[in-house]
Coordinates of C-alpha atoms and ligand atoms in Angstrom, one line a residue:
X232 CA 109.7 114.4 115.3
X233 CA 112.2 113.6 112.8
X234 CA 112.6 115.4 109.5
X235 CA 110.8 112.5 107.4
X236 CA 108.0 112.4 109.9
X237 CA 107.5 116.4 109.7
X238 CA 107.7 116.1 106.1
X239 CA 104.9 113.4 106.1
X240 CA 102.7 115.7 108.1
X241 CA 103.2 118.8 105.9
X242 CA 102.5 116.5 102.7
X243 CA 99.4 115.2 104.3
X244 CA 98.2 118.7 105.1
X245 CA 98.8 119.7 101.3
X246 CA 96.7 116.6 100.3
X247 CA 93.9 117.4 103.0
X248 CA 93.7 121.2 101.7
X249 CA 93.5 119.8 98.2
X250 CA 90.7 117.5 99.2
X251 CA 88.8 120.5 100.7
X252 CA 89.3 122.3 97.3
X253 CA 91.5 125.0 98.7
X254 CA 93.7 127.3 96.8
X255 CA 96.1 125.3 94.6
X256 CA 98.8 127.7 95.6
X257 CA 98.5 127.0 99.3
X258 CA 98.4 123.2 98.5
X259 CA 101.6 123.6 96.5
X260 CA 103.3 125.4 99.3
X261 CA 102.9 122.6 101.7
X262 CA 103.7 119.9 99.3
X263 CA 107.0 121.7 98.4
X264 CA 107.8 122.3 102.0
X265 CA 107.4 118.7 102.6
X266 CA 109.9 117.9 100.0
X267 CA 112.2 120.6 101.3
X268 CA 112.2 119.5 104.8
X269 CA 112.7 115.8 103.6
X270 CA 115.6 116.7 101.6
X271 CA 117.3 119.1 104.4
X272 CA 120.9 118.3 104.9
X273 CA 121.2 120.2 108.3
X274 CA 119.5 118.8 111.4
X275 CA 116.1 120.0 111.8
X276 CA 116.6 120.2 115.7
X277 CA 119.5 122.7 115.2
X278 CA 117.6 124.8 112.7
X279 CA 114.7 125.0 115.2
X280 CA 117.0 125.7 118.1
X281 CA 118.9 128.5 116.2
X282 CA 115.6 129.9 114.9
X283 CA 116.7 129.7 111.3
X284 CA 113.9 127.8 109.5
X285 CA 112.7 130.8 107.8
X286 CA 116.2 131.1 105.9
X287 CA 115.2 128.0 103.9
X288 CA 113.5 128.8 100.5
X289 CA 109.8 128.3 100.4
X290 CA 109.5 128.4 104.3
X291 CA 107.9 131.5 105.7
X292 CA 106.8 132.5 109.1
X293 CA 103.6 130.6 109.4
X294 CA 105.3 127.2 108.1
X295 CA 108.2 127.6 110.3
X296 CA 105.9 128.0 113.4
X297 CA 104.1 124.8 112.4
X298 CA 107.4 122.9 112.0
X299 CA 108.6 124.1 115.2
X300 CA 105.2 122.8 116.8
X301 CA 105.6 119.6 115.1
X302 CA 109.3 119.2 116.0
X303 CA 108.9 120.0 119.5
X304 CA 105.4 118.6 120.5
X305 CA 105.2 115.8 117.9
X306 CA 101.9 117.1 116.7
X307 CA 100.2 120.0 115.2
X308 CA 96.6 121.4 116.2
X309 CA 96.2 122.7 112.7
X310 CA 96.8 119.3 111.2
X311 CA 94.5 117.4 113.7
X312 CA 91.7 119.9 113.1
X313 CA 92.1 119.5 109.4
X314 CA 91.9 115.8 109.6
X315 CA 89.0 115.9 111.9
X316 CA 87.0 117.9 109.3
X317 CA 87.0 115.2 106.7
X318 CA 86.1 111.6 106.9
X319 CA 89.2 109.3 107.3
X320 CA 88.1 107.2 104.5
X321 CA 88.9 110.0 102.0
X322 CA 92.6 109.7 102.7
X323 CA 92.5 106.0 102.5
X324 CA 91.2 106.3 99.1
X325 CA 94.3 108.2 98.0
X326 CA 96.2 105.0 98.5
X327 CA 94.4 103.8 95.2
X328 CA 97.1 104.1 92.4
X329 CA 96.0 106.9 90.0
X330 CA 93.4 108.2 92.2
X331 CA 94.0 111.8 93.3
X332 CA 92.6 114.3 95.5
X333 CA 90.5 115.9 92.6
X334 CA 88.8 112.5 92.0
X335 CA 88.3 111.7 95.7
X336 CA 86.6 115.2 96.1
X337 CA 84.4 114.6 93.2
X338 CA 83.1 111.2 94.3
X339 CA 82.7 112.4 97.8
X340 CA 80.6 115.4 96.9
X341 CA 78.5 113.8 94.1
X342 CA 78.0 110.1 95.4
X343 CA 78.7 110.7 99.1
X344 CA 81.5 108.1 98.8
X345 CA 83.9 108.3 101.7
X346 CA 85.6 105.0 101.8
X347 CA 87.5 102.4 99.6
X348 CA 84.5 100.1 100.3
X349 CA 82.0 102.3 99.1
X350 CA 84.0 103.5 96.0
X351 CA 84.2 99.7 95.0
X352 CA 80.5 99.4 95.3
X353 CA 79.9 102.7 93.4
X354 CA 82.1 101.4 90.7
X355 CA 80.4 97.9 90.4
X356 CA 77.0 99.7 90.3
X357 CA 78.4 101.8 87.4
X358 CA 77.7 105.1 89.2
X359 CA 81.3 106.3 88.9
X360 CA 81.3 106.0 85.1
X361 CA 78.3 108.2 84.9
X362 CA 79.9 111.3 86.8
X363 CA 81.3 114.0 84.7
X364 CA 85.0 113.5 83.8
X365 CA 85.1 109.8 84.8
X366 CA 83.5 107.4 82.1
X367 CA 83.7 103.6 81.9
X368 CA 87.4 103.3 81.3
X369 CA 88.4 105.2 84.4
X370 CA 85.9 103.5 86.4
X371 CA 87.4 100.0 85.3
X372 CA 90.9 101.7 86.3
X373 CA 89.8 102.5 89.7
X374 CA 88.6 98.9 90.4
X375 CA 92.0 97.6 89.2
X376 CA 93.7 100.1 91.4
X377 CA 91.6 99.0 94.4
X378 CA 92.7 95.5 93.9
X379 CA 96.3 96.7 93.9
X380 CA 95.9 98.9 96.9
X381 CA 94.7 95.9 98.6
X382 CA 97.7 94.0 97.7
X383 CA 100.2 96.6 98.6
X384 CA 98.9 97.8 101.9
X385 CA 100.2 94.9 103.9
X386 CA 103.8 95.5 102.7
X387 CA 106.5 98.1 103.2
X388 CA 109.5 99.6 101.2
X389 CA 112.6 98.3 102.4
X390 CA 114.2 101.7 103.5
X391 CA 111.2 102.6 105.7
X392 CA 111.1 99.2 107.4
X393 CA 115.0 99.8 107.9
X394 CA 114.5 103.1 109.3
X395 CA 112.1 101.9 112.1
X396 CA 114.1 98.7 112.5
X397 CA 117.5 99.8 113.1
X398 CA 116.8 102.1 116.4
X399 CA 115.1 99.0 117.9
X400 CA 117.8 96.7 117.0
X401 CA 120.2 99.0 118.6
X402 CA 118.2 99.3 121.7
X403 CA 117.8 95.5 121.8
X404 CA 121.7 95.3 121.5
X405 CA 122.2 97.5 124.4
X406 CA 119.7 95.5 126.7
X407 CA 121.5 93.9 129.5
X408 CA 119.9 90.6 129.4
X409 CA 120.5 90.3 125.6
X410 CA 123.5 88.1 124.5
X411 CA 123.2 88.3 120.7
X412 CA 120.8 89.8 118.4
X413 CA 119.9 90.3 114.7
X414 CA 117.4 91.1 112.2
X415 CA 116.1 88.0 110.4
X416 CA 113.4 87.5 107.6
X417 CA 113.1 89.4 104.5
X418 CA 114.7 92.6 105.9
X419 CA 117.8 90.7 106.4
X420 CA 117.6 89.1 102.9
X421 CA 117.2 92.8 101.5
X422 CA 114.1 92.1 99.8
X423 CA 112.8 95.1 98.0
X424 CA 109.6 95.1 100.2
X425 CA 108.9 93.8 103.6
X426 CA 105.9 92.1 104.9
X427 CA 106.9 92.2 108.7
X428 CA 110.2 92.9 110.5
X429 CA 111.9 90.0 112.3
X430 CA 114.1 90.5 115.4
X431 CA 115.8 87.7 116.9
X432 CA 117.7 87.6 120.4
X433 CA 119.5 85.2 122.4
X434 CA 119.3 85.4 126.3
X435 CA 119.1 83.3 129.4
X436 CA 115.6 81.9 130.0
X437 CA 115.2 84.0 133.2
X438 CA 115.9 87.2 131.3
X439 CA 113.4 86.5 128.5
X440 CA 110.3 87.9 129.9
X441 CA 112.0 91.2 130.9
X442 CA 113.3 91.6 127.3
X443 CA 109.9 91.0 126.0
X444 CA 108.4 93.5 128.4
X445 CA 110.9 96.3 127.5
X446 CA 110.6 95.6 123.8
X447 CA 106.7 96.2 123.7
X448 CA 107.2 99.2 125.7
X449 CA 109.9 100.8 123.5
X450 CA 109.3 104.0 121.8
X451 CA 108.2 103.7 118.3
X452 CA 106.0 100.7 119.0
X453 CA 102.4 101.8 118.8
X454 CA 100.4 98.6 119.3
X455 CA 100.9 95.2 120.9
X456 CA 99.3 92.4 118.8
X457 CA 100.6 89.4 120.9
X458 CA 102.8 89.0 123.9
X459 CA 104.1 85.7 125.4
X460 CA 107.0 84.5 127.4
X461 CA 109.5 84.3 124.6
X462 CA 107.8 85.9 121.8
X463 CA 105.8 89.1 120.8
X464 CA 104.3 90.6 117.8
X465 CA 103.9 94.6 117.7
X466 CA 102.9 97.2 115.3
X467 CA 105.6 100.1 114.7
X468 CA 105.4 103.6 113.7
X469 CA 104.4 103.8 110.2
X470 CA 102.2 100.8 110.6
X471 CA 105.0 98.3 110.0
X472 CA 104.4 94.9 112.0
X473 CA 107.3 93.2 113.8
X474 CA 107.9 89.9 115.6
X475 CA 110.7 89.5 118.3
X476 CA 111.6 85.9 119.3
X477 CA 114.1 85.1 122.2
X478 CA 116.0 81.8 122.1
X479 CA 118.6 80.2 124.2
X480 CA 122.1 81.3 123.0
X481 CA 123.1 77.7 121.9
X482 CA 119.9 77.7 119.6
X483 CA 120.7 81.3 118.3
X484 CA 122.5 80.2 114.9
X485 CA 119.8 77.7 114.2
X486 CA 117.0 80.2 115.0
X487 CA 118.7 82.9 113.0
X488 CA 119.2 80.6 109.9
X489 CA 115.5 79.5 110.2
X490 CA 113.9 82.8 110.5
X491 CA 116.0 84.5 107.9
X492 CA 114.6 82.2 105.4
X493 CA 113.5 82.1 102.8
X494 CA 111.1 79.6 103.3
X495 CA 112.2 78.0 100.1
X496 CA 115.8 78.0 101.2
X497 CA 114.9 76.5 104.3
X498 CA 113.1 73.7 102.7
X499 CA 116.2 73.1 100.5
X500 CA 118.6 72.9 103.6
X501 CA 116.2 70.7 105.4
X502 CA 116.2 68.3 102.3
X503 CA 120.0 68.4 102.2
X504 CA 120.5 67.7 105.8
X505 CA 118.2 64.7 105.7
X506 CA 119.7 63.4 102.4
X507 CA 123.4 63.9 103.7
X508 CA 123.4 63.2 107.3
X509 CA 120.0 61.6 107.9
X510 CA 119.3 64.5 110.2
X511 CA 116.3 66.5 110.6
X512 CA 116.9 70.5 110.6
X513 CA 114.7 73.1 112.2
X514 CA 115.0 76.3 114.3
X515 CA 116.4 74.4 117.3
X516 CA 119.1 72.4 115.8
X517 CA 119.7 69.0 114.1
X518 CA 118.2 66.0 115.5
X519 CA 118.0 62.3 114.4
X520 CA 115.6 62.0 111.6
X521 CA 113.6 59.3 113.2
X522 CA 113.1 61.2 116.4
X523 CA 110.2 63.8 116.9
X524 CA 110.6 67.3 115.8
X525 CA 110.9 68.6 119.4
X526 CA 114.1 66.6 120.2
X527 CA 116.4 69.3 119.3
X528 CA 114.5 71.7 121.4
X529 CA 114.6 69.3 124.3
X530 CA 117.8 67.6 124.0
X531 CA 119.8 70.1 122.2
X532 CA 121.2 70.0 118.8
X533 CA 123.0 66.7 117.5
X534 CA 125.6 68.8 115.9
X535 CA 126.4 71.9 117.9
X536 CA 126.7 75.1 115.9
X537 CA 127.5 78.5 117.3
X538 CA 127.4 80.4 114.1
X539 CA 125.5 80.2 110.9
X540 CA 128.9 79.5 109.1
X541 CA 129.0 76.2 111.2
X542 CA 125.4 75.2 110.1
X543 CA 126.5 75.6 106.4
X544 CA 129.8 73.6 107.1
X545 CA 128.1 70.9 108.8
X546 CA 126.1 70.3 105.4
X547 CA 129.3 70.7 103.5
X548 CA 128.5 74.1 102.1
X549 CA 130.2 77.5 101.7
X550 CA 128.5 80.0 103.8
X551 CA 125.6 81.7 101.9
X552 CA 125.1 85.4 102.5
X553 CA 121.5 86.2 103.4
X554 CA 120.7 88.0 100.4
X555 CA 121.3 84.9 98.4
X556 CA 118.8 82.7 100.4
X557 CA 116.0 82.6 97.8
X558 CA 116.5 78.9 96.5
X559 CA 117.8 80.4 93.2
X560 CA 120.8 78.1 92.8
X561 CA 122.7 79.2 95.9
X562 CA 122.8 75.8 97.5
X563 CA 124.3 74.1 94.5
X564 CA 127.0 76.9 94.2
X565 CA 127.6 76.6 97.8
X566 CA 128.3 73.1 97.4
X567 CA 130.6 73.6 94.3
X568 CA 132.4 76.5 95.9
X569 CA 131.2 78.8 93.1
X570 CA 129.4 81.3 95.2
X571 CA 130.1 84.9 94.0
X572 CA 132.1 87.2 96.2
X573 CA 129.5 89.8 96.6
X574 CA 130.0 93.6 96.0
X575 CA 130.1 95.7 99.1
X576 CA 129.4 99.3 100.0
X577 CA 133.0 100.1 100.4
X578 CA 133.7 99.1 96.8
X579 CA 131.7 101.9 95.5
X580 CA 133.7 104.8 94.1
X581 CA 131.0 106.9 92.2
X582 CA 127.5 107.1 90.9
X583 CA 126.0 108.4 87.7
X584 CA 122.4 109.1 87.7
X585 CA 121.6 112.1 89.9
X586 CA 119.7 115.5 89.6
X587 CA 120.4 119.0 90.5
X588 CA 118.4 122.3 90.5
X589 CA 119.2 122.5 86.8
X590 CA 116.1 120.1 86.5
X591 CA 114.2 118.9 89.4
X592 CA 116.7 118.3 92.1
X593 CA 117.0 120.4 95.3
X594 CA 120.7 121.1 95.5
X595 CA 123.3 122.6 93.0
X596 CA 125.7 120.5 91.4
X597 CA 128.5 121.8 93.5
X598 CA 126.5 120.7 96.9
X599 CA 125.6 117.3 95.4
X600 CA 129.2 116.7 94.3
X601 CA 130.6 117.8 97.6
X602 CA 128.1 115.5 99.5
X603 CA 129.4 112.7 97.2
X604 CA 132.9 113.6 98.0
X605 CA 131.9 113.5 101.8
X606 CA 130.7 110.1 101.4
X607 CA 134.1 108.9 100.1
X608 CA 133.4 108.8 96.4
X609 CA 136.0 109.6 93.9
X610 CA 133.5 110.8 91.2
X611 CA 130.0 111.9 90.7
X612 CA 127.9 112.0 87.8
X613 CA 125.1 114.5 87.2
X614 CA 122.3 113.5 84.8
X615 CA 119.4 116.0 84.7
X616 CA 116.4 115.6 82.7
X617 CA 116.1 116.4 79.0
X618 CA 114.0 118.9 77.4
X619 CA 110.7 116.7 77.1
X620 CA 110.5 116.6 80.8
X621 CA 109.1 120.1 81.0
X622 CA 107.3 119.5 84.4
X623 CA 110.8 118.5 85.8
X624 CA 112.4 121.4 84.2
X625 CA 114.3 119.3 81.7
X626 CA 117.0 121.1 79.8
X627 CA 117.0 122.3 76.3
X628 CA 120.1 122.4 74.1
X629 CA 121.0 126.0 75.1
X630 CA 120.9 125.1 79.0
X631 CA 122.8 121.9 78.3
X632 CA 125.6 124.0 76.9
X633 CA 125.4 126.3 79.9
X634 CA 125.4 123.3 82.2
X635 CA 128.6 121.9 80.5
X636 CA 130.4 125.1 81.3
X637 CA 129.3 124.9 84.8
X638 CA 130.7 121.3 85.2
X639 CA 133.8 122.3 83.6
X640 CA 134.4 125.3 86.0
X641 CA 133.5 122.8 89.1
X642 CA 135.9 120.2 87.8
X643 CA 138.7 122.9 87.9
X644 CA 137.6 123.5 91.3
X645 CA 137.6 120.0 92.5
X646 CA 140.6 118.8 90.8
X647 CA 142.9 119.7 93.7
X648 CA 140.9 117.2 95.7
X649 CA 141.2 114.5 93.1
X650 CA 137.4 114.4 92.6
X651 CA 135.8 114.3 89.2
X652 CA 132.1 115.3 88.0
X653 CA 131.1 113.6 85.0
X654 CA 128.5 115.4 82.7
X655 CA 125.7 113.2 81.8
X656 CA 122.0 113.4 80.9
X657 CA 119.0 111.5 81.8
X658 CA 117.5 111.7 78.1
X659 CA 114.0 110.6 77.7
X660 CA 113.2 107.7 75.2
X661 CA 110.7 109.1 73.1
X662 CA 108.0 107.3 70.8
X663 CA 109.8 104.6 68.5
X664 CA 112.8 104.8 70.5
X665 CA 114.0 108.2 69.4
X666 CA 116.1 110.1 71.8
X667 CA 115.2 113.5 73.2
X668 CA 118.3 115.2 71.8
X669 CA 119.9 115.2 68.5
X670 CA 123.3 113.6 67.8
X671 CA 125.2 116.7 68.1
X672 CA 123.9 117.6 71.4
X673 CA 124.4 114.2 72.7
X674 CA 128.0 114.4 71.9
X675 CA 128.5 117.0 74.5
X676 CA 128.0 114.5 77.5
X677 CA 130.4 112.2 79.0
X678 CA 127.7 109.7 79.1
X679 CA 124.0 109.1 78.4
X680 CA 121.4 107.5 80.9
X681 CA 118.3 106.6 78.6
X682 CA 115.0 106.3 80.4
X683 CA 111.3 106.1 79.6
X684 CA 109.1 108.6 81.5
X685 CA 106.0 108.9 79.5
X686 CA 103.9 107.1 76.8
X687 CA 103.6 103.8 78.8
X688 CA 101.5 101.4 76.9
X689 CA 100.0 97.8 77.6
X690 CA 101.8 96.8 74.1
X691 CA 104.6 94.7 75.2
X692 CA 106.2 94.5 71.7
X693 CA 106.1 98.2 71.3
X694 CA 107.7 99.1 74.4
X695 CA 110.3 96.4 74.0
X696 CA 111.2 97.8 70.5
X697 CA 111.3 101.2 71.7
X698 CA 113.8 100.7 74.5
X699 CA 115.7 98.3 72.4
X700 CA 115.9 100.9 69.5
X701 CA 117.2 103.4 72.0
X702 CA 119.8 101.0 73.4
X703 CA 121.2 100.6 69.7
X704 CA 122.0 104.4 69.5
X705 CA 125.7 104.7 70.0
X706 CA 125.5 107.8 72.3
X707 CA 123.5 105.8 74.8
X708 CA 125.6 104.6 77.8
X709 CA 123.1 102.9 80.1
X710 CA 119.4 102.2 80.5
X711 CA 117.7 103.9 83.4
X712 CA 115.1 102.4 85.5
X713 CA 114.4 99.7 83.0
X714 CA 110.6 98.8 83.8
X715 CA 109.5 102.1 85.2
X716 CA 107.9 100.3 88.4
X717 CA 107.1 102.1 91.6
X718 CA 107.1 99.5 94.3
X719 CA 103.9 99.2 95.9
X720 CA 102.4 101.9 93.8
X721 CA 102.7 101.2 90.1
X722 CA 103.3 98.0 88.2
X723 CA 106.2 97.9 85.7
X724 CA 105.2 98.7 82.2
X725 CA 104.8 95.9 79.7
X726 CA 108.3 95.1 78.5
X727 CA 110.2 92.0 77.5
X728 CA 113.2 92.2 79.7
X729 CA 114.9 89.3 78.2
X730 CA 115.0 90.9 74.9
X731 CA 116.2 94.2 76.7
X732 CA 118.8 92.4 78.3
X733 CA 120.1 90.8 75.2
X734 CA 120.0 93.8 73.3
X735 CA 122.0 95.6 76.0
X736 CA 124.6 92.6 75.9
X737 CA 124.8 92.9 72.1
X738 CA 125.5 96.7 72.1
X739 CA 127.6 96.7 75.2
X740 CA 125.3 99.0 77.1
X741 CA 125.1 99.3 80.8
X742 CA 121.8 98.5 82.7
X743 CA 121.0 100.5 86.0
X744 CA 120.1 99.3 89.2
X745 CA 118.1 102.4 90.1
X746 CA 118.6 102.5 93.9
X747 CA 115.6 104.5 94.6
X748 CA 113.7 102.5 97.2
X749 CA 110.5 102.8 95.3
X750 CA 112.4 101.5 92.1
X751 CA 115.1 99.0 92.7
X752 CA 114.8 98.5 89.0
X753 CA 116.2 96.6 87.2
X754 CA 114.8 93.8 89.4
X755 CA 117.4 91.5 91.4
X756 CA 115.9 88.4 89.9
X757 CA 117.0 89.5 86.4
X758 CA 120.7 90.0 87.1
X759 CA 122.0 86.5 86.9
X760 CA 120.9 86.2 83.4
X761 CA 122.3 89.7 82.5
X762 CA 125.6 88.8 84.2
X763 CA 125.8 85.7 82.1
X764 CA 125.5 87.7 79.0
X765 CA 128.3 90.2 80.1
X766 CA 126.0 93.1 80.9
X767 CA 127.6 95.5 83.4
X768 CA 125.7 97.2 86.1
X769 CA 125.7 100.7 87.4
X770 CA 124.2 101.4 90.9
X771 CA 122.5 104.8 90.9
X772 CA 120.7 106.5 93.8
X773 CA 118.7 108.7 91.2
X774 CA 119.3 111.5 93.9
X775 CA 117.4 114.7 93.9
X776 CA 118.9 115.7 97.1
X777 CA 121.7 115.1 99.3
X778 CA 120.1 112.5 101.8
X779 CA 119.0 110.4 98.5
X780 CA 122.8 109.5 98.0
X781 CA 122.3 107.2 101.0
X782 CA 120.1 105.0 98.8
X783 CA 123.3 103.7 97.2
X784 CA 123.4 101.2 100.3
X785 CA 120.0 99.9 99.2
X786 CA 121.3 99.4 95.8
X787 CA 124.1 97.4 96.9
X788 CA 121.6 95.1 98.8
X789 CA 119.9 94.5 95.5
X790 CA 123.1 94.2 93.6
X791 CA 124.1 91.4 96.2
X792 CA 120.7 89.8 95.7
X793 CA 121.4 89.6 92.0
X794 CA 124.8 87.8 92.7
X795 CA 126.8 90.9 91.4
X796 CA 130.3 91.3 92.2
X797 CA 132.7 94.2 92.2
X798 CA 133.9 93.4 88.7
X799 CA 130.3 93.4 87.5
X800 CA 129.5 97.0 88.6
X801 CA 131.0 99.9 86.7
X802 CA 130.9 102.4 89.6
X803 CA 133.4 100.1 91.5
X804 CA 136.0 101.0 88.8
X805 CA 138.7 103.8 89.5
X806 CA 138.2 107.3 87.9
X807 CA 140.4 106.6 85.1
X808 CA 138.9 103.2 84.2
X809 CA 135.4 104.6 84.3
X810 CA 136.4 107.3 81.9
X811 CA 137.6 104.9 79.5
X812 CA 134.2 102.9 79.8
X813 CA 132.3 105.9 79.3
X814 CA 134.3 106.9 76.3
X815 CA 133.9 103.6 74.5
X816 CA 130.5 104.7 73.1
Ligands
LIG1079 P1 107.9 88.9 104.8 O1 107.8 89.0 106.1 O2 106.6 88.4 104.0 O3 108.6 90.1 104.0 O4 108.8 87.7 104.6 P2 109.8 86.8 105.6 O5 110.6 85.9 104.8 O6 110.4 87.6 106.5 O7 108.8 85.7 106.2 P3 108.0 85.6 107.6 O8 108.3 87.0 108.4 O9 106.7 85.0 107.4 O10 109.0 84.5 108.2 C1 110.3 84.7 108.5 C2 110.9 83.5 108.3 O11 110.6 82.2 108.9 C3 110.9 83.0 106.7 O12 111.7 83.8 105.7 C4 111.3 81.6 106.6 C5 110.8 81.1 108.1 N1 109.4 80.4 108.0 C6 108.2 81.1 108.3 N2 107.3 80.1 107.9 C7 108.0 79.0 107.5 C8 107.5 77.8 107.1 O13 106.2 77.5 107.1 N3 108.4 76.9 106.7 C9 109.7 77.2 106.9 N4 110.6 76.1 106.4 N5 110.1 78.4 107.1 C10 109.1 79.4 107.5
LIG1080 CA1 109.1 89.0 107.9
LIG1081 CA1 107.6 87.5 110.7
LIG1082 ZN1 114.1 109.0 85.5

């Protein structure tokens, strides 16, 4: 089992114990261990082999033995017994946003409710509102949550889909029968959530059945939903669905273009082919419009295209990168030769919004900075939480001063490597847009990320004013996770993002792409407008541990979807230039 899978089991144990009403300390111990394991930098196999798990803070002998069992056998008896001791529907109920173990336990014990369906019925019958500690309002909230949970359950976060897709893509690439292969669909377009993963390969017709057979028996595939000569649908680990299609190599470019989508982009492409060339375009190729759809399939494409570039060229268009294929103006721009030169991961030189053990991170500033240096970055910004975030150990003024000294000390140490740490804060935006620190304290920082963490309201005007007010403050450098959304979990708070973007433009404030895969906030659909107004972007992993720094790559995908170029993103600037931008406050 991988680190992430082990962490998943430990977390579930914590939750199950909580559902059983076990000692909260024991529950915490598992939840904390899950976080620790997930954030481990060292290879878990190595730690197991060298018998060093107990050296990790918070992992005692008992937990270590369980991790070893999970790592070596892929399961844990304790976990399975615990699972079997409770109705499976109870865990399912926890997928309802805002519905935690305490509530699940209460409805289970008092109403015998042990599934989402029964919970829905009980709410509709008014039985939940009548329970101690619930009431009409929370009953209504639960019903809304059930609707959300149903919408969400069929989609997956991008990085989770990527994590299961990549090894399968590798295996397909290594398959002797496979000529070319690629991801397609929403995952290739870097959408923030993925319905199903689409794999496409080209092969000789005689090799197709063997490829399909090997695909459906690959490790990581837990169920086969459909299997034909050239196509299969499966369920992967984690419940993600995937499609594989095998096509002839001379159809590969057309199939890749079609199955990458989006559907809207395809429709626009097809319309253009008809208008410009009087040709019909589908996943098999171009064919004369008057002939039947299948003609390209049977007779081959009227215009041969080996690559997608050639398809776009045939339609007198510049090549459109997959991230832009959303029918949001990309065809017109490709025709006019005005497509952006999209930012790439290699362009990034630093990052700003990250946490350390000073607040709720898992690593010291030094360890985080080192990891950033190892990734090839030239600077690293630390922005721990401010004092109102007491659950996250937010820093008060005294600790801010201590942290400033620590950053200074570290910068002397890193100077030799040409690496710099910027000293920032993730400062809470309080009610009415007040900031969590006074102006004097704010002056201590190189930059200020201002974020909303509490006091969400349904009043759009109030929230918009609150955020805009904070953006007007001269000490604020950038806005953190602008809408507070948690993808597939929590809707954005009500806020007029157009007004926020305009205020940011007016006061020359930066807006973040929070690259944490649950956030990806500000949304990519809004960046074109922001860019028009001259708003700059910062791509921030919001890293709480070392592996989180990898989220920068996810953030780059979202920036590309937002049509952003290197010059739009401040963490593409060299360190001296960045220092100037941060100083401009
Ligand atoms: P997803 O899976 O919901 O995250 O989104 P996609 O975009 O991956 O959608 P999917 O897997 O249903 O189909 C893959 C691509 O196939 C899609 O992006 C475009 C193409 N496609 C599917 N159905 C249609 C259709 O009815 N018309 C056209 N023009 N293209 C389609
Ligand atoms: Ca798909
Ligand atoms: Ca699909
Ligand atoms: Zn935050």
